[in-house]
Structures are given as structure tokens and as C-alpha cells.
PDB file of C-alpha atoms in Angstrom:
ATOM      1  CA  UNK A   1       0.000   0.000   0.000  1.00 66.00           C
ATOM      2  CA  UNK A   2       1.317   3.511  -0.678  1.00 80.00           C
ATOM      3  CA  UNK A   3       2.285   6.031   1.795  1.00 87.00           C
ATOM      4  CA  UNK A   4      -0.603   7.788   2.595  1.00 92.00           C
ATOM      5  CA  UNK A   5      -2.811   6.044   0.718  1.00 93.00           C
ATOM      6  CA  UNK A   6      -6.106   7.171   2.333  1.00 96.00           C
ATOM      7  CA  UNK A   7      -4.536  11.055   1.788  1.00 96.00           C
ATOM      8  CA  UNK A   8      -3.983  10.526  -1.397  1.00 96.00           C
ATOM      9  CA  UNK A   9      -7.680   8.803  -2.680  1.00 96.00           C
ATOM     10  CA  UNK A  10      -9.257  11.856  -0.874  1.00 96.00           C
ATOM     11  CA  UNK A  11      -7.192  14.475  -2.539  1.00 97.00           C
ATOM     12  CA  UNK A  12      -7.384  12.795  -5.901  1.00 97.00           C
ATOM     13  CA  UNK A  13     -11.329  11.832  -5.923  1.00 97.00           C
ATOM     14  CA  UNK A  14     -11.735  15.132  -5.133  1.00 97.00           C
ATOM     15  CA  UNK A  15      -9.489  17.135  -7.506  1.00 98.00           C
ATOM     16  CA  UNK A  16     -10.639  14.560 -10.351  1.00 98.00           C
ATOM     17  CA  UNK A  17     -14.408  15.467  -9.758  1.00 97.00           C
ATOM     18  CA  UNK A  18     -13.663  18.952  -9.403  1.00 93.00           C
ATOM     19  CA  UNK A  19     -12.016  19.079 -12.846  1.00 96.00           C
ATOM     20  CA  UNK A  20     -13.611  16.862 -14.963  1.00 96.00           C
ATOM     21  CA  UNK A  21     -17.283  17.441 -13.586  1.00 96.00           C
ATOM     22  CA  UNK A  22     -16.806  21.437 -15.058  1.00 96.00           C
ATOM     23  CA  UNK A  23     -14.759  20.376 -18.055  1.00 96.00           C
ATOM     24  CA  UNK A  24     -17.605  17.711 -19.122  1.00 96.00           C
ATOM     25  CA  UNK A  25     -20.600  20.261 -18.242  1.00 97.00           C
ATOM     26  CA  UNK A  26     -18.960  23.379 -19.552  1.00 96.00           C
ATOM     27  CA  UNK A  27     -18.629  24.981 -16.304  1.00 97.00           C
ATOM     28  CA  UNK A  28     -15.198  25.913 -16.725  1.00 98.00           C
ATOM     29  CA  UNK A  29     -15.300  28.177 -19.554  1.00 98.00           C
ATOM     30  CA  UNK A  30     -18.320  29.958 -17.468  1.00 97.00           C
ATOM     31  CA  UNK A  31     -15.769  30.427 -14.390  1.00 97.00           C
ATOM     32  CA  UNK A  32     -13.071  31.652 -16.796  1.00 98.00           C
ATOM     33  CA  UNK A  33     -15.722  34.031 -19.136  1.00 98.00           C
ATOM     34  CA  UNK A  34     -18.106  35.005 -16.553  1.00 97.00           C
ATOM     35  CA  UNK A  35     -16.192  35.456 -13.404  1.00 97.00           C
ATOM     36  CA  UNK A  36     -12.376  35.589 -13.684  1.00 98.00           C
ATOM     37  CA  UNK A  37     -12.492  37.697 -16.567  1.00 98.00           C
ATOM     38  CA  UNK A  38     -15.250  40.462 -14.561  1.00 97.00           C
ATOM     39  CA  UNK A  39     -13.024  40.541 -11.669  1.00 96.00           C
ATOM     40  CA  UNK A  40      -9.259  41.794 -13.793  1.00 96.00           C
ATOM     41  CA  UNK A  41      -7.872  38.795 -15.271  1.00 97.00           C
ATOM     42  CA  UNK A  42     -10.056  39.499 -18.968  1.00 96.00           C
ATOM     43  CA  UNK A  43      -8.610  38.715 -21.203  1.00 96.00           C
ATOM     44  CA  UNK A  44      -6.767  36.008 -19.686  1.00 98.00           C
ATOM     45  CA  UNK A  45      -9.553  34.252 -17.878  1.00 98.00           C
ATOM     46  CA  UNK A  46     -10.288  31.474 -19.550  1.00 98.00           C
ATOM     47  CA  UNK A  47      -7.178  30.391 -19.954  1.00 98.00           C
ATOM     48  CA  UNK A  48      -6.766  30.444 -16.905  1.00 98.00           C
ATOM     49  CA  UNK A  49      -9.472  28.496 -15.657  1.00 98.00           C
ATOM     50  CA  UNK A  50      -8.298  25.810 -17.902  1.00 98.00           C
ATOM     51  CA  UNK A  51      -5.233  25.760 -16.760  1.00 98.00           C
ATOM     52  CA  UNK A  52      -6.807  25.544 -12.696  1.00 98.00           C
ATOM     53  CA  UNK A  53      -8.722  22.625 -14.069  1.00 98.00           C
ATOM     54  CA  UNK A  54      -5.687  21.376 -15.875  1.00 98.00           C
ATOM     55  CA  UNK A  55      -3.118  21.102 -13.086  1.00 98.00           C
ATOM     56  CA  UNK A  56      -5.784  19.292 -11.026  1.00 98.00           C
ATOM     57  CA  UNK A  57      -6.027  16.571 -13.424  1.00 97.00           C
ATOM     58  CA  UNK A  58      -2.246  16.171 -14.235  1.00 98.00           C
ATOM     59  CA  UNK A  59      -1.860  16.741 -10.140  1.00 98.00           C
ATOM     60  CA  UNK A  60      -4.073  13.185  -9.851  1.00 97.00           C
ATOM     61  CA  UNK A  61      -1.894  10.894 -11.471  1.00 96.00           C
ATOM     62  CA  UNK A  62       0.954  12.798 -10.091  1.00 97.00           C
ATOM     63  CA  UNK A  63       0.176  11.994  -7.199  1.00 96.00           C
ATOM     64  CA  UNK A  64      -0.318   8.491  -7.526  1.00 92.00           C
ATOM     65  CA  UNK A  65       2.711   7.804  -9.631  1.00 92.00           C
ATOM     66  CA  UNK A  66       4.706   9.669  -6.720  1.00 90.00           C
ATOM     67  CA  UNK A  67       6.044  12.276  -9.216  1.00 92.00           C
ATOM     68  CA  UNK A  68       6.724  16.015  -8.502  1.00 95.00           C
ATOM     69  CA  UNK A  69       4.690  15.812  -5.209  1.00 94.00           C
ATOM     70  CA  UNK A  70       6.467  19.227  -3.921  1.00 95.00           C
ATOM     71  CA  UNK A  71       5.548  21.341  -7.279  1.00 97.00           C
ATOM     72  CA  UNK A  72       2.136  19.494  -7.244  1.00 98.00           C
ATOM     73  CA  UNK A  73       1.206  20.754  -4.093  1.00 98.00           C
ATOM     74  CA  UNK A  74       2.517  24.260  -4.453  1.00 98.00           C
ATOM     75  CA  UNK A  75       0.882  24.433  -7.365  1.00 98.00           C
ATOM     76  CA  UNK A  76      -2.501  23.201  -5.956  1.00 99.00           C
ATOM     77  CA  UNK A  77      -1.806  25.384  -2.675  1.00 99.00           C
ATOM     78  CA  UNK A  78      -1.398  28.479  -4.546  1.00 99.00           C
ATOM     79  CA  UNK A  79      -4.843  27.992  -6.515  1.00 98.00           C
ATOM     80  CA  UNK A  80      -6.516  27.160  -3.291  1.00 98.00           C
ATOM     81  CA  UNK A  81      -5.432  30.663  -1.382  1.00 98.00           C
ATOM     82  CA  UNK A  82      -6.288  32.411  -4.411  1.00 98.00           C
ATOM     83  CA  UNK A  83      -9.794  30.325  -4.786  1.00 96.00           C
ATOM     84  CA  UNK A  84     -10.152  31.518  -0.797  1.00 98.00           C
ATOM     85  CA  UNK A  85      -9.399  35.387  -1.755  1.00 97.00           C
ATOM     86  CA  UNK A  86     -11.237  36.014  -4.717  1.00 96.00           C
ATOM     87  CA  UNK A  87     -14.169  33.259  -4.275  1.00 94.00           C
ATOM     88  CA  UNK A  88     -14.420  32.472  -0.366  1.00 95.00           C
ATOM     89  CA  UNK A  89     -13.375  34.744   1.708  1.00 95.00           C
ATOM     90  CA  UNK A  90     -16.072  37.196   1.612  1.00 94.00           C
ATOM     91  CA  UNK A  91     -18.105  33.839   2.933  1.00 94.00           C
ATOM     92  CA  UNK A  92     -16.464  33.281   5.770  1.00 93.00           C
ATOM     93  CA  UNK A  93     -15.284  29.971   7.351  1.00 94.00           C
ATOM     94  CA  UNK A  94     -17.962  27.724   7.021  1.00 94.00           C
ATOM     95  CA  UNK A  95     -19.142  25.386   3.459  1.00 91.00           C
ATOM     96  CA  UNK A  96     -22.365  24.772   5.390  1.00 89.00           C
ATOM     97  CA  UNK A  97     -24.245  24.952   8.452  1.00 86.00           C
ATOM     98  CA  UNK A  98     -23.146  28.538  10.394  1.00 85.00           C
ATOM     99  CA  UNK A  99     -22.597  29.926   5.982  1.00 85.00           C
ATOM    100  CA  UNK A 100     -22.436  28.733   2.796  1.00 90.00           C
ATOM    101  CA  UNK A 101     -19.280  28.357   0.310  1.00 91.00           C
ATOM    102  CA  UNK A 102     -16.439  29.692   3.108  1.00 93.00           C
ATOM    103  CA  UNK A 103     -13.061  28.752   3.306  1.00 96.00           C
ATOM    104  CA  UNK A 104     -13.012  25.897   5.895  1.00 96.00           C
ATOM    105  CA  UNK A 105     -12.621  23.017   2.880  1.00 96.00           C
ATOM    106  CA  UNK A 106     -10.016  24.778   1.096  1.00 97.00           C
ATOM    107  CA  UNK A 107      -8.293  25.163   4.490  1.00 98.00           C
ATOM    108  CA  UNK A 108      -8.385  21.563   4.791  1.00 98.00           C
ATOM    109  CA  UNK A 109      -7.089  20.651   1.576  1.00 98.00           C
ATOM    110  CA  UNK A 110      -4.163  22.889   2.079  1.00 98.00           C
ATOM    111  CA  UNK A 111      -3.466  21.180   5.404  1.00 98.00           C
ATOM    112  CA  UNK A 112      -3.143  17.822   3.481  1.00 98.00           C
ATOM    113  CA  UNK A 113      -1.268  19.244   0.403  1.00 98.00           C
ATOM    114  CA  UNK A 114       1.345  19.965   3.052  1.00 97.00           C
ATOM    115  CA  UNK A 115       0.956  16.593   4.970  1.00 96.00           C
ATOM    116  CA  UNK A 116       1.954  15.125   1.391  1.00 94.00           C
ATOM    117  CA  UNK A 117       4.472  17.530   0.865  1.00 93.00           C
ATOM    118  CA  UNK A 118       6.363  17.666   3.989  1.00 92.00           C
ATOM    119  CA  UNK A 119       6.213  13.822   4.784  1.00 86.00           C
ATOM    120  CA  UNK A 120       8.319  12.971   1.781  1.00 63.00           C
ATOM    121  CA  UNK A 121      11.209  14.738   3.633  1.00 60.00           C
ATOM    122  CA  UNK A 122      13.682  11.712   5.059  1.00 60.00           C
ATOM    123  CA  UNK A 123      14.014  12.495   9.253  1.00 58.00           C
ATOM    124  CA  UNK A 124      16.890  13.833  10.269  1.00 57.00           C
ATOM    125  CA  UNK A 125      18.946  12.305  12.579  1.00 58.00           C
ATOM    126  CA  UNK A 126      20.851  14.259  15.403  1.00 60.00           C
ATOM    127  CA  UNK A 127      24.238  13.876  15.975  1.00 60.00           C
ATOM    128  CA  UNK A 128      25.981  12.914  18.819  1.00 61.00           C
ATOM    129  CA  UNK A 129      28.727  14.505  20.029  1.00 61.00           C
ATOM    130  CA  UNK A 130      31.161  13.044  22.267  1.00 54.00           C
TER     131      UNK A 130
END
């Protein structure tokens, strides 16, 4: 079983659906025509929304092939913070319950992107001295 296995199925069923559910239903090209492009990225925002929904699908068999697992989870870091600044924040903390659409999940996905970062660092051992 791979390291982390359990880490890894969450953050890869979830990047996969998040991609490939707005690629298939044309949801991306919305995000990229009707929203990133009326808040200052026009006229780069469809490109850029494909390329948020791009990196999550290359990050999923990244991640299971072990490859790049420090620049996959930059990359996927930096698109969360910017997901909670120009999309969440104004929400507040909670998905659902005490609001709606806050920051709490892409907190949490951060906090494993690290986990899977920083665990593929060998321990260090201390040194004696005599």
C-alpha cells in the first residue's frame, strides 16, 4: 500500500471530480468568461481556468505515480489561497451549516497538500557529540 494512501484517494477523488465534472458540463469556460475575466484577469480568464482545471487533473496521477509531489502541491496550494481570496473569503469559514461556500474546505485541503508535501522529507537524525 502507498504512503498515505487514504490522503492521497481523498485528494485525488476530489481534484478529479472537481475538474472533470466542469470540463464535461462546460462549467469551466463559465468560471473563466463570466467570473475571472469580470473581476481583472479578462482577457486572460479562460485560460486560466483551464489551466486551474488542468493542473488538477495532471496533479491526480501525479500523485499516484509519486512524481513532482512538492511542485504538485505548491501548485494546488497556490490555486486554493487564491480560490479563498477572490471566491471564499467574503463567505467566511464555514461550506455549510453557520454559511455557505467559506473557506473551511479549502483550508483543509491545504493542510493535506502539506501533509503530502512535507512527509516525503527523510528524518533527520541528530548527531551525537562526544
Amino acid at each position: 500500500m502507498k504512503k498515505y494512501f487514504f490522503l492521497r484517494c481523498g485528494l485525488s477523488v476530489i481534484l478529479l471530480m472537481h475538474s472533470a465534472v466542469s470540463i464535461f458540463s462546460g462549467d469551466v469556460n463559465n468560471f473563466g468568461l463570466l467570473f475571472l475575466d469580470t473581476i481583472g484577469f479578462s482577457p486572460f480568464g479562460l485560460y486560466l481556468a483551464w489551466m486551474i482545471k488542468l493542473v488538477h487533473l495532471a496533479s491526480v496521477a501525479l500523485i499516484w505515480i509519486d512524481s513532482f509531489i512538492r511542485p504538485v502541491a505548491i501548485c494546488n496550494i497556490l490555486i486554493f489561497i487564491f480560490g479563498i481570496y477572490y471566491v471564499h473569503w467574503q463567505n467566511g469559514w464555514f461550506v455549510v451549516g453557520g454559511g455557505t461556500n467559506g473557506i473551511e474546505f479549502n483550508v483543509l485541503l491545504i493542510c493535506s497538500f502539506l501533509q503530502l508535501m512535507f512527509s516525503e522529507y527523510p528524518a533527520q537524525k541528530k548527531s551525537r557529540r562526544s
